[in-house]
Coordinates of C-alpha atoms and ligand atoms in Angstrom, one line a residue:
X12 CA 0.0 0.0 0.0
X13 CA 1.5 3.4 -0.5
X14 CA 2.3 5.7 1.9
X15 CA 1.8 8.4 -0.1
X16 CA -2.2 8.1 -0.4
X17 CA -2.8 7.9 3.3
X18 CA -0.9 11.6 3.9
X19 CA -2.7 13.4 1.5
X20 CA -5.6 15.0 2.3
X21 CA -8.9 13.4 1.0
X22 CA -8.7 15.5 -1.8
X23 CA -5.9 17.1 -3.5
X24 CA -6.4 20.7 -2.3
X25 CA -5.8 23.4 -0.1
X26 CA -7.3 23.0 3.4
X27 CA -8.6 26.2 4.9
X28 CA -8.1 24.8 8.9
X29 CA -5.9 26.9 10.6
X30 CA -5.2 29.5 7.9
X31 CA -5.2 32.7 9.6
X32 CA -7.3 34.3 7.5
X33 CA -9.9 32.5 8.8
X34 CA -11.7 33.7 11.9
X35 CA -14.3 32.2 14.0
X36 CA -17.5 34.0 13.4
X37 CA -19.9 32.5 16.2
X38 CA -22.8 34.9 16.8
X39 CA -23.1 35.7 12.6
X40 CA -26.6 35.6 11.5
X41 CA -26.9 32.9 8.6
X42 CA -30.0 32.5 6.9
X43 CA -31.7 29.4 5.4
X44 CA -34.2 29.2 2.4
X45 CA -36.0 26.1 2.2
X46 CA -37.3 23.9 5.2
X47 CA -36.8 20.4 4.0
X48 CA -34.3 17.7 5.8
X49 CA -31.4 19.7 5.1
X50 CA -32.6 23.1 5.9
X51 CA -33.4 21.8 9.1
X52 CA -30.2 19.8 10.0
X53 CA -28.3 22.6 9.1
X54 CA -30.4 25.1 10.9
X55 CA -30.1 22.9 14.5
X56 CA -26.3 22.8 13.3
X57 CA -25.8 26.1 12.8
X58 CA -27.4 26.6 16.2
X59 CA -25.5 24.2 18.2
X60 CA -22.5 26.4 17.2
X61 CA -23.4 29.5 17.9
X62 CA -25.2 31.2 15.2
X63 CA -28.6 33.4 15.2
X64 CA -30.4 31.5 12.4
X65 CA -33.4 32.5 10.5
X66 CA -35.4 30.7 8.2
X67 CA -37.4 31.5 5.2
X68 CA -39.9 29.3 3.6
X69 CA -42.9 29.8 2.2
X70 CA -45.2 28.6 4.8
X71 CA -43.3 29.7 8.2
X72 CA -46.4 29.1 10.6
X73 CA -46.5 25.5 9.5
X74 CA -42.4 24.6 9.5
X75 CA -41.8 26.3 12.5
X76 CA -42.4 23.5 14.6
X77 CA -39.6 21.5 12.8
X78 CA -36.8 23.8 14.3
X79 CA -34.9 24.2 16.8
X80 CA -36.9 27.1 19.4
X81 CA -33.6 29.4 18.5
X82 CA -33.9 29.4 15.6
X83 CA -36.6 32.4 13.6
X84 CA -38.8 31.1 10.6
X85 CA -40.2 33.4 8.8
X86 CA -41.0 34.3 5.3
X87 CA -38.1 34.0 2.4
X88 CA -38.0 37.8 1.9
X89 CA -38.3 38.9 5.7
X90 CA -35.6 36.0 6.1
X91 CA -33.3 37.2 3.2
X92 CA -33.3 41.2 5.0
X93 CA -32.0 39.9 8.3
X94 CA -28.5 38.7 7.0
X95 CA -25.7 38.8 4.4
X96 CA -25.5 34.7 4.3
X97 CA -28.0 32.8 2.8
X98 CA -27.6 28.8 2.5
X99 CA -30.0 27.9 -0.3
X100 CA -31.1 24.7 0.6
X101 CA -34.0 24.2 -2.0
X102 CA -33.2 21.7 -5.6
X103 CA -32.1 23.1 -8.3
X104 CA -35.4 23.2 -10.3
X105 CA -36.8 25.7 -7.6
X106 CA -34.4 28.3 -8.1
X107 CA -36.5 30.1 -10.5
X108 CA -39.6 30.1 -8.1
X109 CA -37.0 32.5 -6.1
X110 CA -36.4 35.3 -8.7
X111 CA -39.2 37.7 -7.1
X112 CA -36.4 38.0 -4.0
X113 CA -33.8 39.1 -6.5
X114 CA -33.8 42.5 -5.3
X115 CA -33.8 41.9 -1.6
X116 CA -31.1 38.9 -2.3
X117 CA -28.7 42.0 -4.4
X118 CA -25.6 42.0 -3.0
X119 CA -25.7 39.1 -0.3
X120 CA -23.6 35.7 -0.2
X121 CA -25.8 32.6 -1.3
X122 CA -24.4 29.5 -0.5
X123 CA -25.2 27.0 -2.9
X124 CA -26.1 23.2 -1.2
X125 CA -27.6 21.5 -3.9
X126 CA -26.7 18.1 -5.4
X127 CA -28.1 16.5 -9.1
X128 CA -29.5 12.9 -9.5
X129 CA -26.7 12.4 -12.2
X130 CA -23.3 12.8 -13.0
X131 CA -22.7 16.2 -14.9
X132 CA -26.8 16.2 -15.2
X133 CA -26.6 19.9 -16.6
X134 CA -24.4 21.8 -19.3
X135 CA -24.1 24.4 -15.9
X136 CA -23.6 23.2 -12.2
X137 CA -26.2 24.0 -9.9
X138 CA -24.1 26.9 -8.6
X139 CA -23.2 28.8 -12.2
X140 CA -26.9 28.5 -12.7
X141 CA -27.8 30.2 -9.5
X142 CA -25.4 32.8 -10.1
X143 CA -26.7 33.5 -13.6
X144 CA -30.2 34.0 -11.8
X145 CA -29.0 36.3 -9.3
X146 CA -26.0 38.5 -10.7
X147 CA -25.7 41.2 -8.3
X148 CA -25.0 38.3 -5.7
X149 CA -22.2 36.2 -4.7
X150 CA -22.4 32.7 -4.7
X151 CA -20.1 30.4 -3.0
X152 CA -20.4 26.5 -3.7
X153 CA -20.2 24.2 -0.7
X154 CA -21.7 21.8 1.7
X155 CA -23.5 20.0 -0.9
X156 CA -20.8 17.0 0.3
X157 CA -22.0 16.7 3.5
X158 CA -25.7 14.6 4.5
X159 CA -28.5 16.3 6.6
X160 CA -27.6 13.5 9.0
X161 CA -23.5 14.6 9.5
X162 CA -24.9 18.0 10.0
X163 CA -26.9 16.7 12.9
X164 CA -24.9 14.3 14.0
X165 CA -21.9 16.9 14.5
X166 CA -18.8 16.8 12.4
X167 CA -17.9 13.3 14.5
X168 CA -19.5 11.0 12.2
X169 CA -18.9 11.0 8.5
X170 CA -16.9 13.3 6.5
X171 CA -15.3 16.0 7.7
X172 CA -14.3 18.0 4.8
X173 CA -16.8 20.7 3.2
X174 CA -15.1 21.9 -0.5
X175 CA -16.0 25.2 -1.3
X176 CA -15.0 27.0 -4.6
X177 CA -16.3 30.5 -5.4
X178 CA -15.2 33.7 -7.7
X179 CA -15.1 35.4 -5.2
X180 CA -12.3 35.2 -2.3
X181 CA -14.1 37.5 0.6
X182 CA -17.7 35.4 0.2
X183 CA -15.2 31.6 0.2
X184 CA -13.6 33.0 3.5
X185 CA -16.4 33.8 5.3
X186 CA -18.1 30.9 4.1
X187 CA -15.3 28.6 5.2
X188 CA -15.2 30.9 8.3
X189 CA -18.6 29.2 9.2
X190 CA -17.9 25.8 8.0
X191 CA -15.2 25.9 10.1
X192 CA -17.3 27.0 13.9
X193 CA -19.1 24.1 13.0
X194 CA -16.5 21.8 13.3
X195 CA -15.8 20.8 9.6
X196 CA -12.8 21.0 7.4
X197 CA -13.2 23.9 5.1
X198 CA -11.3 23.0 1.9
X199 CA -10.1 25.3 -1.3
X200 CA -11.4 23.9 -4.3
X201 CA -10.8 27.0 -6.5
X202 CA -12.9 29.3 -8.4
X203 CA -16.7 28.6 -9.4
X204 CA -15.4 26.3 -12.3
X205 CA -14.7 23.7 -9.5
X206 CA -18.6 23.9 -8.5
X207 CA -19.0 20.8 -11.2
X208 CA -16.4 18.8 -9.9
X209 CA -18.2 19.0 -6.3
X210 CA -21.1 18.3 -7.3
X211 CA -20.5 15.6 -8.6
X212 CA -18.8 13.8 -5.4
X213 CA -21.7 12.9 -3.8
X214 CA -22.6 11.0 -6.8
X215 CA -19.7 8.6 -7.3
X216 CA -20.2 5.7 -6.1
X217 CA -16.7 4.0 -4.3
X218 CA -14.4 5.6 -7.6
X219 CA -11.1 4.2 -6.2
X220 CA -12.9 0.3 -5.4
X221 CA -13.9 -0.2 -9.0
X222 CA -10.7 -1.6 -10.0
X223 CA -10.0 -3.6 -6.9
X224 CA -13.2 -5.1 -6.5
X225 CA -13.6 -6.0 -10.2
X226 CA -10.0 -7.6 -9.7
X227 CA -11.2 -9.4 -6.9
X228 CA -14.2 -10.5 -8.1
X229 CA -12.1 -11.5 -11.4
X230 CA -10.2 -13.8 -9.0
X231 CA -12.6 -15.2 -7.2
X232 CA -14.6 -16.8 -10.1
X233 CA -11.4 -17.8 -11.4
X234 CA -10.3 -19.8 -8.8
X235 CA -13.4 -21.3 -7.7
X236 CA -14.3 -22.8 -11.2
X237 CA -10.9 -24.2 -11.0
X238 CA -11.8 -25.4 -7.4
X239 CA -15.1 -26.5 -8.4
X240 CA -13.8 -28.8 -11.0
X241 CA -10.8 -30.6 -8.7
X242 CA -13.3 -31.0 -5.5
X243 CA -16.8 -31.3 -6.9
X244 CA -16.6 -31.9 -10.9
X245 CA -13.7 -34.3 -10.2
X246 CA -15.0 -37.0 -8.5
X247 CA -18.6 -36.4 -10.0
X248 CA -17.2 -37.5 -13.3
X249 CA -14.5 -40.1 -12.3
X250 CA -16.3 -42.0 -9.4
X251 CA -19.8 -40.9 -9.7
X252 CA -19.9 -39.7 -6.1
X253 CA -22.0 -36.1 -5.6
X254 CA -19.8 -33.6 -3.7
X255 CA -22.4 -31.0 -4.3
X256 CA -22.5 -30.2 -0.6
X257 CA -18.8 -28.8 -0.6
X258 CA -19.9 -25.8 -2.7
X259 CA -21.1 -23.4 -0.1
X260 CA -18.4 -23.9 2.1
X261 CA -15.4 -26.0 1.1
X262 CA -14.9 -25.1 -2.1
X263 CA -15.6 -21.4 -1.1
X264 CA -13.0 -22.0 2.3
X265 CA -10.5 -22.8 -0.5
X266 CA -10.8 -19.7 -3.0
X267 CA -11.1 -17.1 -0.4
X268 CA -7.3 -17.4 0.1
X269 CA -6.1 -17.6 -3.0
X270 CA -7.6 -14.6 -3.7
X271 CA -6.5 -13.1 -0.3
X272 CA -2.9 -14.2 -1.1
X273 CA -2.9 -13.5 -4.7
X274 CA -4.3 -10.0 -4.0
X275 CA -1.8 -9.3 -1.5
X276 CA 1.1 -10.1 -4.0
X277 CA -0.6 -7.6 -6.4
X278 CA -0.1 -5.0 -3.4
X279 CA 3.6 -5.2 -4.0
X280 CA 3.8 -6.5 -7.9
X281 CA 3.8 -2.8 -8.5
X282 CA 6.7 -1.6 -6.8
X283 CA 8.8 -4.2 -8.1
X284 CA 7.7 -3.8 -11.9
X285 CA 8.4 0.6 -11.1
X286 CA 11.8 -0.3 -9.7
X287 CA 12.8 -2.5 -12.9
X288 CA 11.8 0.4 -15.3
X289 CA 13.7 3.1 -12.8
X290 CA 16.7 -0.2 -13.0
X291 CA 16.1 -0.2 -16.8
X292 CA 15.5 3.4 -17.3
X293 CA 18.1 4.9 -14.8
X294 CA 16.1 7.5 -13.9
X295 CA 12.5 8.2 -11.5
X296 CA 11.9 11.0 -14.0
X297 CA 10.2 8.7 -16.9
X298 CA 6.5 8.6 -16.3
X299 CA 5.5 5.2 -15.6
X300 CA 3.0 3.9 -18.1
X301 CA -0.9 4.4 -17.1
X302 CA -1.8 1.4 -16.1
X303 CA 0.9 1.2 -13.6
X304 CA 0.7 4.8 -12.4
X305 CA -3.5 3.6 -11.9
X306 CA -2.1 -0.4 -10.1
X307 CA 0.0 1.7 -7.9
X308 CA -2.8 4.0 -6.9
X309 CA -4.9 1.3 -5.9
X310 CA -2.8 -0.6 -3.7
X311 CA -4.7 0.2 -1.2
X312 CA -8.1 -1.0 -1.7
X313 CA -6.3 -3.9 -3.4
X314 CA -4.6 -5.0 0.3
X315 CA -7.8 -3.8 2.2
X316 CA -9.5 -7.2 -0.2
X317 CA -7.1 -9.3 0.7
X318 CA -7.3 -8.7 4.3
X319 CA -11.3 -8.9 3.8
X320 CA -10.6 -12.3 2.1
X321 CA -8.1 -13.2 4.7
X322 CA -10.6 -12.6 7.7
X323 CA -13.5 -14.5 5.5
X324 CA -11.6 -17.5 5.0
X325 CA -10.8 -17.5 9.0
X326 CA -14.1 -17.8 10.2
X327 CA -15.1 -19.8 7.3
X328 CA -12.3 -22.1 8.7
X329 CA -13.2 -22.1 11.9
X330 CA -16.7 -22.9 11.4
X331 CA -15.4 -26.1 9.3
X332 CA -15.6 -28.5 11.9
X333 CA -19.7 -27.5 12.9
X334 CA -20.7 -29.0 9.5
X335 CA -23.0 -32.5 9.6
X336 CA -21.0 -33.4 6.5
X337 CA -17.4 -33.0 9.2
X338 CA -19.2 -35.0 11.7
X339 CA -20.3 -38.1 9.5
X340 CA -16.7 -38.0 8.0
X341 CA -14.9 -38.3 11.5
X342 CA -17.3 -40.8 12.6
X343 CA -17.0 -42.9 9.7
X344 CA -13.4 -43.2 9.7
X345 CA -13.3 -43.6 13.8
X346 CA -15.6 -47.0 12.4
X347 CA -13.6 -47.5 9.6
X348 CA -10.5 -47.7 12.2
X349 CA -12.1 -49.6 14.6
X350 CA -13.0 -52.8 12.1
X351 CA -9.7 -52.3 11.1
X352 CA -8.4 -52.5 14.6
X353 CA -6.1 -49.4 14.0
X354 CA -5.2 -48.0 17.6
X355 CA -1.9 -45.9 17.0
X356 CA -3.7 -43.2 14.1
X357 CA -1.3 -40.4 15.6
X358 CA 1.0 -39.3 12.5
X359 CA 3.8 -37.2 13.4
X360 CA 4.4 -34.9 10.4
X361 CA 0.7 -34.6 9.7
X362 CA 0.6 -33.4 13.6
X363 CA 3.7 -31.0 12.8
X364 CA 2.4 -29.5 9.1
X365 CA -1.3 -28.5 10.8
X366 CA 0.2 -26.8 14.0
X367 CA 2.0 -24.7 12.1
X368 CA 0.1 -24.2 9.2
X369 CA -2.4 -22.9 11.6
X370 CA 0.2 -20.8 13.5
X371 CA 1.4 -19.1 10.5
X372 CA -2.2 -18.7 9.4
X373 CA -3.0 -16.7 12.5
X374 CA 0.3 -14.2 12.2
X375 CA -0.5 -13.2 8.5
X376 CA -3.8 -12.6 9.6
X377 CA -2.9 -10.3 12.4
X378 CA 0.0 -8.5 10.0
X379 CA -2.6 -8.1 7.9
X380 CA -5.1 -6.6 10.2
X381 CA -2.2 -4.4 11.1
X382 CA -1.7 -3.0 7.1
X383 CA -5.7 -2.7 7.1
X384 CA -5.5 -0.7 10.1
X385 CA -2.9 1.5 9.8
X386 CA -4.5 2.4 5.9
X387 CA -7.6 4.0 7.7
X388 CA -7.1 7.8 7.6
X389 CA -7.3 8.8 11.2
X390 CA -4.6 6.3 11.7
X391 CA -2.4 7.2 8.8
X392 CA -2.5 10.9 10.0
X393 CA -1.1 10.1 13.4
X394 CA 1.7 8.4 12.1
X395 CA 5.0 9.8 11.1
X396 CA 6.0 9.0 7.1
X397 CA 8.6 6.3 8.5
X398 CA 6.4 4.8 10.7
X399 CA 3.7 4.6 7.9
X400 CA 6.1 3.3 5.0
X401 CA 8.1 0.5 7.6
X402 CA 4.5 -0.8 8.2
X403 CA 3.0 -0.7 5.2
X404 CA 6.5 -1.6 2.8
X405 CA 8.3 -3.5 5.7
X406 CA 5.9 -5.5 7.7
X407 CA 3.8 -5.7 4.3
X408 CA 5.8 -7.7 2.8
X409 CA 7.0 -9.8 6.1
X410 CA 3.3 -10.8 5.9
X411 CA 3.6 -11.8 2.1
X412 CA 6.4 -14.0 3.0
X413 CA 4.5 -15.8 6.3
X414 CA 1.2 -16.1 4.0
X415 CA 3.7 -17.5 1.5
X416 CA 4.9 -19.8 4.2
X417 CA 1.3 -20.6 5.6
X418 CA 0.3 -21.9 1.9
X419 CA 3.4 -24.1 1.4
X420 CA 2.7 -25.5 4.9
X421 CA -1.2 -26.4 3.1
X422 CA 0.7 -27.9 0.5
X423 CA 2.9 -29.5 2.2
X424 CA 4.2 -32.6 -0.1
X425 CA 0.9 -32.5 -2.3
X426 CA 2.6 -30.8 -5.4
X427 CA 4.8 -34.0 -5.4
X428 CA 1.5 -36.6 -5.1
X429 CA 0.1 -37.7 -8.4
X430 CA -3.1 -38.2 -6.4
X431 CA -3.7 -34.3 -6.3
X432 CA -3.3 -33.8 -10.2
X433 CA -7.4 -33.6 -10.8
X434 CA -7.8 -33.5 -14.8
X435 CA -4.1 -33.0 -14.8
X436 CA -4.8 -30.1 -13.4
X437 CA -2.0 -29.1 -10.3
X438 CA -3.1 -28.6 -7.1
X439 CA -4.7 -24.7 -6.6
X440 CA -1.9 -23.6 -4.3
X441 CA 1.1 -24.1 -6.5
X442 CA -0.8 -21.7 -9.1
X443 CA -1.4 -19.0 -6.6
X444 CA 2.4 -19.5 -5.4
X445 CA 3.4 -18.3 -9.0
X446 CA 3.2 -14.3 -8.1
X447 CA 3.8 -13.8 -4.5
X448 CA 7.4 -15.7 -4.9
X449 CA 8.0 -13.5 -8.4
X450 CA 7.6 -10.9 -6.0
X451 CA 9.5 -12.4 -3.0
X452 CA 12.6 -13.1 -5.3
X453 CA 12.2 -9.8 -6.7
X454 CA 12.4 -8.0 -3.2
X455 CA 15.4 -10.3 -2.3
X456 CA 17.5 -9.2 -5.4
X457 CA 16.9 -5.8 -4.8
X458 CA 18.1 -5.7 -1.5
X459 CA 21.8 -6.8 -3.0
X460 CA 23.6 -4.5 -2.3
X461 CA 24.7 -3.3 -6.0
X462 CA 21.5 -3.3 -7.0
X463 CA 20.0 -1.6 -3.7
X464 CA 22.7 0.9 -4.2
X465 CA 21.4 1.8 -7.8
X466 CA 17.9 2.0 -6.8
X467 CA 18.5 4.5 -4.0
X468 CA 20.8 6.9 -6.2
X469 CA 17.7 6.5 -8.7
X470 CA 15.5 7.5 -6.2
X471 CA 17.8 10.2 -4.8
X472 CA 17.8 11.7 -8.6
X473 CA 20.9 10.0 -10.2
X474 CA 20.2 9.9 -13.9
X475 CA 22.0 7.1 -16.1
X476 CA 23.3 8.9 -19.1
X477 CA 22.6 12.6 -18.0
X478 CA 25.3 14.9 -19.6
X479 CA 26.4 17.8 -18.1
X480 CA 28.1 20.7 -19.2
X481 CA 32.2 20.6 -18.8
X482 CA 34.6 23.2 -19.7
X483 CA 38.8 22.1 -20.6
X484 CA 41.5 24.4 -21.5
X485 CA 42.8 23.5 -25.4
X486 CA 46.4 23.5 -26.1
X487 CA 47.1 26.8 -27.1
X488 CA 45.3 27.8 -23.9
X489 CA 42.0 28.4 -24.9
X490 CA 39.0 27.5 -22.9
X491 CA 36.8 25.0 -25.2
X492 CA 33.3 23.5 -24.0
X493 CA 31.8 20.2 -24.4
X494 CA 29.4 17.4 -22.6
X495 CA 30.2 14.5 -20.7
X496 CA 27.9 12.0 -19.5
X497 CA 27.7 12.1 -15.5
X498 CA 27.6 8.6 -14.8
X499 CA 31.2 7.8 -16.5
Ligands
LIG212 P1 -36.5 18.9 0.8 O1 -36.6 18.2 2.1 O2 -37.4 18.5 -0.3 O3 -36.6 20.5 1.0 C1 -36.7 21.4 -0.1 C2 -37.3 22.7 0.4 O4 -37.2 23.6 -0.6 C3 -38.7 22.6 0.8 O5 -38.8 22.2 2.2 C4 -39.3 23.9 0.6 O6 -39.3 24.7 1.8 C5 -38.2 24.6 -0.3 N1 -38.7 25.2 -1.5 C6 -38.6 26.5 -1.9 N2 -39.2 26.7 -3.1 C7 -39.8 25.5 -3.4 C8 -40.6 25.1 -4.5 N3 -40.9 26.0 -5.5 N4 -41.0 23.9 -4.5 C9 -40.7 23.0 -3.6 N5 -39.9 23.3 -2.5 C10 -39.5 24.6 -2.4 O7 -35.0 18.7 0.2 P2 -33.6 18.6 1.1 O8 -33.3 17.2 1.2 O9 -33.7 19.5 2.3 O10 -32.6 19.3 0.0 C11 -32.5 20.6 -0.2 C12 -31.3 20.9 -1.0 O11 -30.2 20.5 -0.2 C13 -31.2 20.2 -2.3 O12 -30.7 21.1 -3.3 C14 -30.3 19.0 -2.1 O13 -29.7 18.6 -3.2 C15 -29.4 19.6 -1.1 N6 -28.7 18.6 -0.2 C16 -29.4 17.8 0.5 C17 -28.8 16.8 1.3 C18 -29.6 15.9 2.2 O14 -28.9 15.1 2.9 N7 -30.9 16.0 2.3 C19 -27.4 16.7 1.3 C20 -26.7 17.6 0.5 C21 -27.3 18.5 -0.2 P3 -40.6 25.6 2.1 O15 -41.8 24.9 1.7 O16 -40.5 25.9 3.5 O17 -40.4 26.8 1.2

C-alpha cells in the first residue's frame, strides 16, 4: 500500500483549517431558504455552534415547529433582510420560483447546497446557474458533500471536509469561516469552475474500489471454477460420487485465500515492476505507463480485499468443523479404524504440518489486520512517514512472506503426489504460489547490495546517461566547452 495516499488529504487541495485568515464567526446571522431535511439539520447545526439563524420558507407558521426554538422562521423575503449569508437549501429546479427575491437577495452571499440525480446532469452546475439568476449576488459553492444527517450528527460522524469554490475570495472565507465554527474541514477547491467537480462527489459511487473489487471478483470466479472442477466436478465424473455439498463452504474456504494471497502479491507487484523500469531506465523522471501509475494508486483498496478475504476464510475455517457433513466424515473413519483395529492413528508430520500451518495462518492474519488498520485515515495521520512506509512496505511484505509460508505448509508434499493432479490439473496452491514468490525473489535481489545501491541513487535523482556541461582548456590555452555523460 502506498504511503503516499494515506498523507494526503482526501482531496488534492488546499485546506482552509488553521489558515489565519480564517476567523471564528460565532454569533453571525446565517439565513436558510427552504425547510426540508437539510434546511433543518443545518439550521439545529448552525445553532448548536453558535449562530442566530433564520429561516425562510414559504409557509413559516407550518415549519416552525420542525426547528430548533432558537432558531426564527419566517417568510423567504423577511428572512433574506435579516442577514448577508444565505444557505439555499432548496433543488435546483426551484431556483426560479426565487427570482421575485432578486432585489432583496442583491448584494448578499448565497451558498449554494444543492446536489443532481446524475453525473454532470446539466451543461451548468447547480451553482453557475444560481449565479446567472442572481447577478448582483455572490455565490459560494459548498456543503452539498456533506448529508442532513452529518450535520446533525456533529462533524464526529462521516466526512469532515466541506469543498467550497467561489469567484469570489471575501464570500469563500467567510463561508469557510462558518464551516469551520461548525466543526468541519473547510477546503479550497478553486474558483466557481470547480462547483461541477463538487457536485459531482456525492454522486460517485466508491471511484477508487472499481478496479480492486472487479480484480477481486475476477479472481474469485477464477479460482473457484478451478476449485469447483478438482473437489466437486472431479470425482462427479470419475467416481460418480456427488460432492455438491462442498460448494457453499469447502470449495468457497478454498478460494477465499487464494484470492486473499494472490491480491496481496498484487499489493507489491507494483513496486517491483516501477523499480525495474527506474533499473532499466536509470532515472524516476520517466513517467511510468498508465496502467501502472493507476495499479499503484490502488494498492490500497487492493490489500484492504485481501485482508477482507483473509478474515473470510478464517471464520469460514473455523466454522469447518460445525458442519453435519465434518461429523459423519470423523465418525465414519473412527468406524472404519475400529474394524480395522487401527489403535496408534497419531501421524507425526501430519501433527507438525497442521500446528504450524495454523500458527502461521493466524500471524498473517494479524500483520494483515495491522496494514488494514494502519490504511484507515485517522490512523495514517497520526503516524510519522517512516512509521507509515516500515508498516506498510516493511511488515507488508513480512506478511507476504509468512502467507507464503502458511500456503506451502497447506501444500505441504501434495505438489509431489500424483493423487492431487485432478484432470491434470496441479493442485490450486502451487498456481497462486506463481506471483507472490516472483515478488518475494524480486524483493530479495533488490536488496543486494549493488542493486540496492542503484535503486536508492535513482531514487535520490541519479540519472543514467545525463550529460552535463564541462569546460577544458585546449592546447594553445583556450578554454573550449563540451558534454560529458555524469555517470562515467
Ligand atoms: P427537501 O426536504 O425536499 O426540501 C426542499 C425545500 O425547498 C422545501 O422544504 C421547501 O421549503 C423549499 N422550496 C422552496 N421553493 C420551493 C418550491 N418551489 N417547490 C418545492 N420546494 C421549495 O429537500 P432537502 O433534502 O432538504 O434538500 C434541499 C437541498 O439540499 C437540495 O438542493 C439538495 O440537493 C441539497 N442537499 C441535501 C442533502 C440531504 O442530505 N438531504 C445533502 C446535501 C445537499 P418551504 O416549503 O418551507 O419553502
Amino acid at each position: 500500500m502506498s504511503g503516499g495516499d494515506m498523507a494526503k488529504p482526501l482531496l488534492g487541495h488546499r485546506s482552509m483549517e488553521g489558515d489565519p485568515s480564517v476567523t471564528p464567526a460565532a454569533g453571525r446571522t446565517v439565513g436558510v431558504l427552504g425547510s426540508g431535511d437539510f434546511a433543518r439539520s443545518l439550521a439545529i447545526r448552525l445553532v448548536c455552534s453558535g449562530f442566530k439563524v433564520v429561516v425562510g420558507s414559504r409557509n413559516p407558521k407550518r415549519k416552525a415547529g420542525l426547528f430548533p426554538s432558537a432558531a426564527e422562521v419566517t417568510f423567504q423575503a423577511e428572512a433574506v433582510k435579516k442577514t448577508d449569508v444565505i444557505f439555499v437549501a432548496v433543488f435546483r429546479e426551484h431556483y426560479s420560483t426565487l427570482c421575485d427575491l432578486a432585489d432583496v437577495l442583491a448584494g448578499k452571499i448565497l451558498v449554494d447546497v444543492s446536489n443532481n440525480t446524475e453525473i454532470n446532469h446539466h451543461k451548468e452546475s447547480n451553482a453557475e446557474y444560481l449565479a446567472s439568476l442572481f447577478p448582483a449576488c455572490t455565490v459560494v459553492k459548498g456543503f452539498n458533500v456533506i448529508s442532513a444527517w452529518t450535520l446533525q450528527s456533529g462533524a464526529r460522524d462521516g466526512n469532515k471536509q466541506v469543498l467550497i469554490c467561489s469567484n469570489n475570495q471575501e464570500a469563500k472565507r467567510t463561508v469557510a469561516e462558518i464551516a469551520q465554527v461548525m466543526g468541519f474541514t473547510p477546503v479550497d477547491m478553486g474558483c466557481m469552475s470547480s462547483a461541477c467537480e463538487i457536485e459531482n462527489i456525492p454522486l460517485r459511487l466508491l471511484p477508487a474500489w472499481k478496479i480492486p473489487i472487479f480484480l477481486a471478483l475476477g479472481l474469485f470466479l477464477c479460482f473457484f471454477t478451478y476449485n469447483l472442477i478438482r473437489q466437486v466436478i472431479h470425482p462427479y465424473i470419475r467416481e460418480q460420487k456427488n460432492k455438491l455439498y462442498k460448494i457453499p463452504i469447502e470449495v468457497v474456504n478454498t478460494t477465499l485465500p487464494c484470492v486473499a494471497y494472490v491480491m496481496l502479491s498484487l499489493v507489491y507487484l507494483p513496486g517491483v515492476l516501477a523499480a525495474c523500469s527506474q533499473l532499466y531506465y536509470g532515472t524516476k523522471y520517466r513517467r511510468f505507463p498508465d496502467w501502472l501509475d493507476q495499479w499503484l494508486q490502488h494498492r490500497k483498496q487492493i490489500g484492504l480485499l485481501s485482508f477482507f478475504c483473509a478474515a473470510l476464510h478464517a471464520v469460514y475455517s473455523f466454522c469447518l468443523p460445525m458442519r453435519r457433513s465434518h461429523r459423519y466424515q470423523l465418525i465414519e473413519t473412527a468406524v472404519k479404524q475400529a474394524l480395522e483395529k487401527k489403535m496408534n492413528i497419531w501421524v507425526e508430520e501430519e501433527v507438525w504440518r497442521m500446528e504450524i500451518y495454523i500458527s502461521v495462518g493466524i500471524i498473517a492474519l494479524g500483520l494483515l489486520s495491522l496494514l488494514a488498520i494502519t490504511s484507515l485515515p485517522s490512523i495514517a495521520n497520526s503516524l510519522n512517514w517512516r512509521e507509515f512506509s516500515f508498516i506498510q512496505s516493511t511488515i507488508g511484505f513480512i506478511a507476504l512472506v509468512i502467507s507464503t509460508l502458511h500456503t506451502l505448509t497447506y501444500g505441504w508434499s501434495r505438489a509431489f503426489d500424483e493423487n492431487q493432479y485432478k484432470f491434470y490439473l496441479p493442485p490450486t496452491y502451487t498456481l497462486t504460489l506463481l506471483v507472490p514468490c516472483t515478488v518475494i525473489l524480486a524483493k530479495v535481489i533488490f536488496s543486494l547490495p549493488c542493486i540496492q545501491q542503484r535503486l536508492l541513487r535513482i531514487r535520490r535523482g541519479w540519472e543514467k546517461g545525463r550529460y552535463v556541461k564541462f569546460v577544458l582548456p585546449s592546447a594553445t590555452g583556450e578554454y573550449s566547452s563540451g558534454e560529458t555523460s555524469s555517470n562515467v
